[in-house]
Short mmCIF file of C-alpha atoms in Angstrom, two decimals:
data_model
loop_
_atom_site.label_atom_id
_atom_site.label_comp_id
_atom_site.label_asym_id
_atom_site.label_seq_id
_atom_site.Cartn_x
_atom_site.Cartn_y
_atom_site.Cartn_z
CA MET R 199 53.08 -53.13 -8.44
CA ALA R 200 54.25 -50.88 -5.70
CA ASP R 201 57.27 -52.98 -4.77
CA PHE R 202 58.40 -50.68 -2.10
CA LEU R 203 55.47 -51.79 0.07
CA SER R 204 56.45 -55.36 0.05
CA GLN R 205 57.57 -55.40 3.57
CA TYR R 206 54.69 -52.86 4.87
CA SER R 207 51.93 -54.08 6.72
CA ILE R 208 49.30 -52.87 8.94
CA GLN R 209 51.22 -55.35 11.68
CA ARG R 210 54.54 -53.32 11.18
CA TRP R 211 52.40 -49.92 11.29
CA LEU R 212 51.05 -51.14 14.89
CA GLU R 213 54.81 -52.03 16.06
CA ALA R 214 55.92 -48.79 14.83
CA CYS R 215 53.27 -46.05 15.59
CA PRO R 216 50.99 -47.11 18.30
CA GLN R 217 53.18 -49.73 20.46
CA GLY R 218 56.12 -47.48 19.26
CA TYR R 219 56.50 -43.51 19.50
CA LEU R 220 52.76 -43.26 20.57
CA ASP R 221 52.87 -45.70 23.37
CA GLY R 222 52.09 -44.30 26.67
CA THR R 223 50.73 -40.94 25.41
CA VAL R 224 47.36 -39.38 25.77
CA TYR R 225 46.42 -37.33 22.43
CA GLY R 226 50.08 -37.36 21.19
CA HIS R 227 51.37 -36.31 24.29
CA ASP R 228 52.61 -37.39 27.87
CA PRO R 229 49.56 -37.85 30.39
CA ASP R 230 50.91 -35.31 32.78
CA GLU R 231 52.27 -32.38 30.31
CA THR R 232 49.96 -29.57 29.82
CA GLU R 233 49.96 -26.21 27.80
CA ALA R 234 52.57 -23.91 28.68
CA GLU R 235 51.16 -21.54 31.50
CA GLU R 236 51.32 -18.20 29.19
CA VAL R 237 49.62 -19.78 26.78
CA LEU R 238 46.82 -19.99 28.69
CA THR R 239 47.11 -17.25 30.63
CA ILE R 240 47.89 -14.31 27.98
CA ASP R 241 45.06 -13.66 25.85
CA SER R 242 47.09 -12.54 22.81
CA LEU R 243 48.85 -15.99 23.14
CA ARG R 244 46.15 -17.85 23.39
CA GLU R 245 44.80 -16.48 20.38
CA ALA R 246 47.51 -16.97 18.35
CA SER R 247 47.63 -20.81 19.25
CA ILE R 248 44.15 -20.97 18.55
CA ALA R 249 44.87 -19.52 15.02
CA VAL R 250 47.62 -21.76 14.26
CA THR R 251 45.47 -24.67 15.66
CA VAL R 252 42.56 -24.22 13.78
CA GLN R 253 44.99 -24.31 10.38
CA LEU R 254 46.29 -27.35 11.43
CA ILE R 255 42.71 -28.92 12.14
CA ALA R 256 42.03 -27.70 8.50
CA GLY R 257 45.00 -28.92 7.09
CA GLU R 258 44.37 -32.41 8.54
CA ARG R 259 40.92 -32.55 7.74
CA CYS R 260 41.86 -32.24 4.35
CA ALA R 261 44.38 -34.92 4.34
CA LEU R 262 41.59 -36.93 6.21
CA ALA R 263 39.35 -36.66 3.30
CA ALA R 264 42.03 -37.10 0.68
CA SER R 265 43.59 -40.18 2.17
CA SER R 266 40.29 -41.76 2.86
CA GLY R 267 39.16 -40.76 -0.67
CA LEU R 268 42.44 -42.08 -2.43
CA ILE R 269 41.92 -45.62 -0.93
CA ASN R 270 39.15 -46.37 -3.49
CA CYS R 271 40.98 -45.10 -6.70
CA ALA R 272 44.42 -46.45 -5.66
CA PRO R 273 45.59 -49.40 -8.23
CA ASP R 274 46.78 -51.88 -6.30
CA ASP R 275 46.11 -53.36 -3.12
CA ALA R 276 49.51 -52.39 -1.27
CA SER R 277 48.58 -48.93 -1.77
CA LYS R 278 45.34 -49.26 -0.54
CA MET R 279 46.62 -50.84 2.89
CA PHE R 280 48.97 -48.23 3.05
CA LEU R 281 46.41 -45.75 2.62
CA ALA R 282 44.20 -47.24 5.27
CA THR R 283 46.91 -46.67 7.88
CA GLN R 284 47.48 -43.12 6.63
CA THR R 285 43.48 -42.76 6.87
CA LEU R 286 43.91 -43.35 10.63
CA ASP R 287 46.82 -41.49 11.20
CA GLU R 288 45.10 -38.02 9.55
CA ALA R 289 41.98 -38.98 11.75
CA ARG R 290 44.38 -38.86 14.66
CA HIS R 291 45.73 -35.56 13.97
CA VAL R 292 42.12 -34.20 13.49
CA GLU R 293 41.55 -35.27 16.88
CA ILE R 294 44.76 -34.65 18.87
CA PHE R 295 44.67 -30.92 17.50
CA THR R 296 41.10 -30.48 17.88
CA GLN R 297 41.95 -31.46 21.53
CA ARG R 298 44.59 -29.07 21.85
CA LEU R 299 41.57 -26.37 20.72
CA MET R 300 39.60 -27.36 23.71
CA ASP R 301 42.98 -27.38 25.95
CA LEU R 302 43.00 -23.94 24.95
CA GLY R 303 39.69 -23.05 26.00
CA ILE R 304 37.26 -23.64 23.22
CA LYS R 305 34.39 -25.70 24.39
CA LYS R 306 33.38 -28.51 22.27
CA GLU R 307 30.43 -27.36 20.83
CA ASP R 308 32.14 -24.42 19.64
CA VAL R 309 34.92 -26.15 17.23
CA ASN R 310 33.19 -26.36 14.44
CA SER R 311 32.20 -22.86 14.21
CA THR R 312 35.31 -21.54 15.59
CA VAL R 313 37.29 -23.49 12.71
CA ALA R 314 34.63 -22.39 10.16
CA ASP R 315 35.40 -18.80 11.59
CA LEU R 316 39.30 -19.01 11.78
CA ALA R 317 40.54 -21.52 8.92
CA ASN R 318 42.17 -19.25 6.33
CA PRO R 319 40.47 -18.58 3.01
CA ASN R 320 43.53 -19.55 1.40
CA LEU R 321 44.24 -22.66 3.19
CA VAL R 322 40.47 -23.69 2.37
CA LYS R 323 41.22 -23.02 -1.58
CA PHE R 324 44.12 -25.44 -1.03
CA ALA R 325 42.23 -28.12 -0.16
CA GLU R 326 39.99 -27.62 -2.62
CA VAL R 327 42.23 -27.88 -5.39
CA LEU R 328 43.69 -31.13 -3.79
CA LEU R 329 39.98 -32.42 -3.07
CA GLU R 330 38.87 -32.01 -6.75
CA LYS R 331 41.23 -34.10 -7.82
CA VAL R 332 40.22 -36.90 -5.23
CA ALA R 333 36.64 -36.46 -6.11
CA ASN R 334 37.40 -37.07 -9.66
CA LYS R 335 39.54 -40.51 -8.47
CA ASP R 336 42.32 -39.36 -9.96
CA PHE R 337 45.37 -40.98 -8.25
CA VAL R 338 48.35 -39.83 -9.69
CA ALA R 339 47.04 -35.99 -9.03
CA GLY R 340 46.23 -36.90 -5.57
CA VAL R 341 48.99 -39.09 -4.27
CA VAL R 342 51.06 -35.70 -5.53
CA GLY R 343 48.90 -33.05 -4.26
CA GLN R 344 48.21 -35.17 -0.77
CA ASN R 345 51.46 -36.91 0.15
CA ILE R 346 53.82 -34.64 -1.67
CA VAL R 347 52.40 -31.16 -1.51
CA LEU R 348 50.14 -31.42 1.61
CA GLU R 349 52.59 -33.41 3.54
CA GLY R 350 55.72 -31.83 2.07
CA MET R 351 54.22 -28.45 3.70
CA ALA R 352 53.07 -30.25 6.68
CA PHE R 353 56.37 -31.70 7.50
CA SER R 354 58.14 -28.12 7.25
CA VAL R 355 55.53 -26.51 9.13
CA PHE R 356 55.08 -28.82 12.05
CA GLU R 357 59.06 -29.35 12.06
CA LEU R 358 59.14 -25.34 12.43
CA LEU R 359 56.22 -25.31 15.02
CA GLN R 360 58.23 -27.70 17.09
CA ALA R 361 60.94 -25.66 17.26
CA SER R 362 59.49 -22.49 18.23
CA SER R 363 57.52 -24.59 20.99
CA ALA R 364 60.75 -25.30 22.86
CA GLY R 365 59.01 -23.71 26.25
CA ASN R 366 55.96 -26.26 25.46
CA PRO R 367 56.89 -29.54 25.68
CA LYS R 368 53.55 -30.97 25.55
CA PHE R 369 52.72 -29.31 22.01
CA ALA R 370 56.44 -30.18 20.99
CA LYS R 371 55.46 -33.79 22.05
CA THR R 372 51.98 -33.72 20.09
CA LEU R 373 54.01 -32.32 16.85
CA ALA R 374 56.94 -34.94 17.23
CA GLY R 375 54.23 -37.80 16.78
CA THR R 376 52.80 -36.01 13.68
CA ILE R 377 56.08 -35.66 12.13
CA ALA R 378 56.94 -39.37 12.34
CA ASP R 379 53.92 -40.11 10.89
CA GLU R 380 54.39 -37.79 8.10
CA ARG R 381 57.73 -39.63 7.05
CA ARG R 382 55.66 -42.43 5.93
CA HIS R 383 53.27 -40.55 4.16
CA VAL R 384 56.00 -38.48 2.10
CA GLY R 385 57.76 -41.87 1.55
CA PHE R 386 54.61 -43.32 0.20
CA GLY R 387 54.25 -40.55 -2.48
CA GLU R 388 57.54 -40.11 -3.73
CA ASN R 389 58.06 -44.13 -3.88
CA ARG R 390 54.75 -44.76 -5.32
CA ILE R 391 54.41 -41.76 -7.53
CA GLY R 392 58.14 -41.97 -8.38
CA SER R 393 56.96 -45.54 -10.29
CA LEU R 394 53.90 -44.39 -11.42
CA ILE R 395 54.44 -41.01 -12.93
CA GLN R 396 56.59 -43.00 -15.34
CA GLU R 397 53.90 -45.31 -16.65
CA HIS R 398 51.60 -42.20 -17.01
CA PRO R 399 53.98 -39.57 -18.47
CA GLU R 400 50.79 -38.06 -19.83
CA LYS R 401 49.85 -37.03 -16.20
CA ARG R 402 52.71 -34.71 -16.03
CA PRO R 403 51.15 -30.97 -17.33
CA GLU R 404 48.22 -31.96 -15.27
CA VAL R 405 50.35 -32.31 -11.96
CA GLU R 406 52.48 -29.42 -12.33
CA LYS R 407 49.75 -27.20 -12.95
CA MET R 408 48.22 -28.60 -9.64
CA GLN R 409 51.27 -28.04 -7.92
CA ALA R 410 51.92 -24.45 -9.13
CA GLU R 411 48.26 -24.17 -7.78
CA MET R 412 48.24 -25.36 -4.46
CA SER R 413 52.01 -23.81 -3.77
CA TYR R 414 50.22 -20.38 -4.89
CA TYR R 415 47.57 -20.92 -1.97
CA MET R 416 49.91 -22.09 0.61
CA LEU R 417 52.17 -18.86 0.29
CA ALA R 418 48.93 -16.63 0.31
CA THR R 419 48.32 -18.84 3.79
CA PHE R 420 51.90 -18.03 4.93
CA THR R 421 51.52 -14.50 4.14
CA ASP R 422 48.39 -14.08 5.87
CA MET R 423 49.58 -15.72 9.01
CA PHE R 424 53.00 -13.86 9.57
CA SER R 425 51.17 -10.63 8.34
CA ASP R 426 49.39 -10.68 11.99
CA ALA R 427 52.25 -12.18 13.96
CA GLY R 428 54.56 -9.34 14.43
CA GLN R 429 53.06 -8.03 18.05
CA ARG R 430 52.45 -11.50 19.19
CA MET R 431 55.99 -12.34 18.79
CA GLU R 432 57.42 -9.37 20.54
CA GLU R 433 55.16 -10.26 23.39
CA ALA R 434 56.25 -13.77 23.22
CA LYS R 435 60.06 -12.32 23.16
CA ALA R 436 59.18 -10.01 26.06
CA ILE R 437 57.99 -12.62 28.43
CA ALA R 438 61.00 -15.00 27.50
CA ALA R 439 63.32 -12.29 28.17
CA GLN R 440 61.80 -12.31 31.75
CA ARG R 441 62.64 -15.49 32.50
CA ASP R 442 66.21 -16.64 33.72
CA GLU R 443 66.60 -19.56 30.91
CA ASN R 444 64.63 -18.72 28.12
CA PRO R 445 63.87 -22.11 25.96
CA LEU R 446 64.24 -20.37 22.51
CA ASP R 447 68.18 -19.23 23.18
CA GLY R 448 70.04 -20.35 20.62
CA VAL R 449 67.45 -22.20 18.56
CA SER R 450 67.30 -21.72 15.07
CA TRP R 451 65.52 -23.30 12.25
CA HIS R 452 66.82 -23.27 8.89
CA GLY R 453 69.57 -20.67 9.74
CA ALA R 454 66.93 -18.25 11.27
CA ASP R 455 67.38 -17.59 14.99
CA LEU R 456 63.84 -17.78 16.57
CA MET R 457 65.01 -15.49 19.31
CA THR R 458 65.67 -12.56 16.83
CA ALA R 459 63.80 -13.21 13.48
CA THR R 460 61.00 -10.86 12.30
CA PRO R 461 57.68 -12.41 11.02
CA ASP R 462 58.92 -11.23 7.51
CA VAL R 463 62.14 -13.28 7.79
CA MET R 464 60.39 -16.61 9.23
CA GLU R 465 57.92 -16.25 6.52
CA ALA R 466 60.72 -16.20 3.91
CA VAL R 467 62.47 -18.58 5.15
CA LEU R 468 59.47 -21.14 5.68
CA ALA R 469 58.30 -20.51 1.92
CA ASP R 470 61.68 -21.09 0.87
CA THR R 471 62.05 -24.08 3.01
CA VAL R 472 58.78 -25.88 1.55
CA LEU R 473 59.38 -24.65 -2.09
CA GLY R 474 62.84 -25.70 -1.96
CA GLU R 475 61.64 -29.09 -0.45
CA PHE R 476 58.89 -29.32 -3.41
CA LYS R 477 61.40 -28.66 -6.12
CA THR R 478 63.95 -31.45 -4.85
CA ARG R 479 61.14 -33.90 -4.28
CA LEU R 480 59.37 -33.67 -7.72
CA GLY R 481 62.71 -33.19 -9.39
CA ARG R 482 63.95 -36.59 -7.79
CA ILE R 483 60.49 -38.21 -9.30
CA GLY R 484 60.62 -36.86 -12.61
CA ILE R 485 57.81 -33.77 -12.26
CA GLU R 486 59.13 -30.49 -13.17
CA TYR R 487 58.68 -28.01 -10.54
CA GLN R 488 56.54 -24.93 -11.27
CA SER R 489 57.35 -21.82 -9.70
CA PRO R 490 53.82 -20.39 -8.29
CA LYS R 491 52.80 -16.83 -9.01
CA VAL R 492 53.67 -14.82 -5.81
CA PRO R 493 50.62 -13.62 -3.59
CA ALA R 494 49.94 -9.83 -3.77
CA MET K 252 69.37 -59.72 18.32
CA ASN K 253 69.45 -61.67 15.23
CA ASP K 254 72.86 -60.33 14.15
CA ASP K 255 72.22 -60.90 10.46
CA LEU K 256 69.80 -58.02 10.47
CA ASP K 257 70.87 -54.71 8.79
CA THR K 258 69.63 -51.88 6.67
CA ALA K 259 71.97 -52.72 4.17
CA ASN K 260 71.69 -55.77 1.85
CA SER K 261 74.27 -57.97 2.84
CA VAL K 262 74.93 -59.54 -0.90
CA GLU K 263 76.47 -55.80 -1.61
CA PHE K 264 79.36 -55.85 0.91
CA GLU K 265 81.54 -57.82 -1.07
CA THR K 266 84.78 -55.86 -0.98
CA ASP K 267 86.99 -55.51 -4.06
CA SER K 268 90.56 -57.48 -3.21
CA ASP K 269 92.08 -53.71 -3.56
CA GLU K 270 90.06 -52.21 -1.15
CA ALA K 271 90.53 -52.11 2.71
CA PRO K 272 88.28 -54.22 4.42
CA ARG K 273 84.92 -52.48 5.90
CA ARG K 274 85.14 -51.66 9.54
CA ARG K 275 82.26 -53.30 11.83
CA PHE K 276 80.40 -51.33 14.09
CA GLU K 277 78.32 -51.77 17.05
CA LEU K 278 75.10 -50.29 17.04
CA GLU K 279 73.28 -48.90 20.29
CA GLU K 280 69.90 -47.69 20.81
CA THR K 281 69.58 -44.18 19.78
CA GLY K 282 65.94 -43.63 21.32
CA PHE K 283 64.40 -43.71 17.83
CA ARG K 284 60.99 -45.55 18.07
CA GLU K 285 59.40 -45.13 15.02
CA VAL K 286 60.39 -48.67 13.84
CA PRO K 287 59.47 -52.08 15.54
CA LYS K 288 61.70 -52.48 17.74
CA ARG K 289 63.88 -55.03 16.65
CA TRP K 290 65.12 -52.03 14.09
CA ARG K 291 65.18 -49.09 16.17
CA LYS K 292 69.31 -49.29 16.76
CA PHE K 293 69.39 -49.02 12.77
CA TYR K 294 68.48 -45.16 12.72
CA ARG K 295 68.52 -42.21 14.45
CA LEU K 296 67.27 -38.77 14.24
CA TRP K 297 69.49 -36.06 12.16
CA ASP K 298 70.30 -33.16 14.86
CA GLY K 299 70.87 -30.64 12.23
CA PRO K 300 73.85 -28.76 10.95
CA GLY K 301 75.71 -29.56 14.15
CA ASP K 302 75.69 -33.12 13.39
CA THR K 303 77.98 -35.31 11.37
CA LEU K 304 77.81 -38.72 10.04
CA ALA K 305 79.82 -41.51 10.87
CA PRO K 306 81.27 -44.02 7.98
CA ASN K 307 78.52 -46.56 8.88
CA GLU K 308 75.80 -43.74 8.20
CA VAL K 309 73.77 -42.10 5.45
CA ILE K 310 70.83 -39.58 5.64
CA CYS K 311 67.76 -40.64 3.95
CA PRO K 312 67.06 -37.76 1.51
CA VAL K 313 63.22 -38.47 1.35
CA CYS K 314 62.39 -38.44 5.42
CA LYS K 315 65.75 -36.92 6.99
CA VAL K 316 66.14 -39.67 8.80
CA VAL K 317 69.94 -41.02 9.68
CA ILE K 318 70.26 -44.53 8.38
CA ARG K 319 72.79 -46.92 10.21
CA SER K 320 74.78 -50.06 9.48
CA HIS K 321 76.70 -52.46 11.16
CA ARG K 322 79.43 -52.05 8.73
CA GLU K 323 81.08 -49.02 7.15
CA LEU K 324 79.06 -47.97 4.10
CA ARG K 325 80.32 -47.60 0.67
CA PRO K 326 79.07 -46.00 -2.90
CA GLY K 327 76.94 -48.77 -4.82
CA ASP K 328 75.69 -50.30 -1.39
CA ARG K 329 71.91 -50.47 -1.06
CA VAL K 330 69.90 -49.65 2.10
CA TYR K 331 66.80 -48.96 3.30
CA CYS K 332 65.06 -46.67 5.13
CA MET K 333 62.21 -48.11 6.87
CA PRO K 334 60.74 -45.31 8.63
CA CYS K 335 59.66 -43.92 4.98
CA MET K 336 59.90 -47.14 3.02
CA SER K 337 62.58 -45.61 0.49
CA ARG K 338 64.97 -48.12 -1.15
CA LEU K 339 68.31 -46.19 -1.62
CA VAL K 340 71.87 -46.58 -3.10
CA VAL K 341 74.65 -44.88 -1.47
CA ALA K 342 76.82 -42.60 -3.68
CA ARG K 343 79.82 -40.04 -3.43
CA GLY K 344 78.59 -36.24 -2.64
CA PRO K 345 79.98 -33.50 -4.17
CA ASP K 346 81.93 -32.63 -0.80
CA GLY K 347 83.50 -36.34 -0.82
CA GLY K 348 80.55 -37.64 1.63
CA LEU K 349 78.34 -40.40 1.55
CA ILE K 350 75.18 -39.52 0.32
CA ALA K 351 71.68 -41.68 -0.69
CA ASP K 352 69.77 -41.49 -4.24
CA VAL K 353 66.19 -42.86 -3.96
CA LEU K 354 65.37 -46.12 -5.93
CA TYR K 355 62.02 -45.90 -7.66
#
């Protein structure tokens, strides 16, 4: 049974999502919005934006494969219906971030090779851990991996990117829609597993091992992404300083001043935030959080 | 608009005879669009550390949206977070403010 889904329906999803916060949008943003000029004209910023967008596409492709695969191993019809809507959400995310890649100048025929070249190897391994559970039709592990670990990570990463995109309303708007979707997805994960894990306590050790493994690859991805960000962040700050009004002035995220924080500080704040959320969410549903190994 | 609509279950609003009556609140649209129209005024986005909760509001611990009720909330009230589908019970937090715990 999934009582929390008793009021959920495709109709409600239609009213909340396509007829709600996505109404009037084109690829997730307002029709007249374009990428910030400096992102399109300064090579290093454009390359950084492409690199970030590729990771988003890689993550969303994993989420699409996982959510669609989980439909057929869901133990109840209500979960199947929810996962059907989540599958469309994830497909939309793949599409809007792919469109952003093209907006940044990548030709359509080069999208797949660009994603293959730039997707972080640790993020690929993160996805493989999850997709193995889905391939084995392991619903409990699959939902924890997808709707708590992956979505929990995405929730915080999207929030950070949204806060960092104060000067890029198009991308910020795109992210706002995905964050709204993630609220449903993490809600499904917590509520479904919160009851299901009580019925299958024998699953806990395996799920906890998976969480530690996925968390390790997530931290390694963060390390890789921030290790090369120093020069680009300095360049972005210099550009911002030339403006009369700096859109990041006074903007903070979980206590970090986005104007002054170094890449090391931002990596630490992001990692602490995501792992803290994992610990809280897993603790609520009776799964013991496992501290991952720290990447070298 | 149906005035009977609320995020909190009306049967939970019974007030003990020795408690002050609950205050009522008019809810206005907040720009929140993540639920069907008739429910939107019952939710708003949390603005971060500078934000404060009114007596008829509580944060959903699952999705971080602020849930709003027509009436003052008190410990023991059950509320529903439509954006993430969580069923919650209001409790008193360590700092004396209202928090919500998830009911699985």
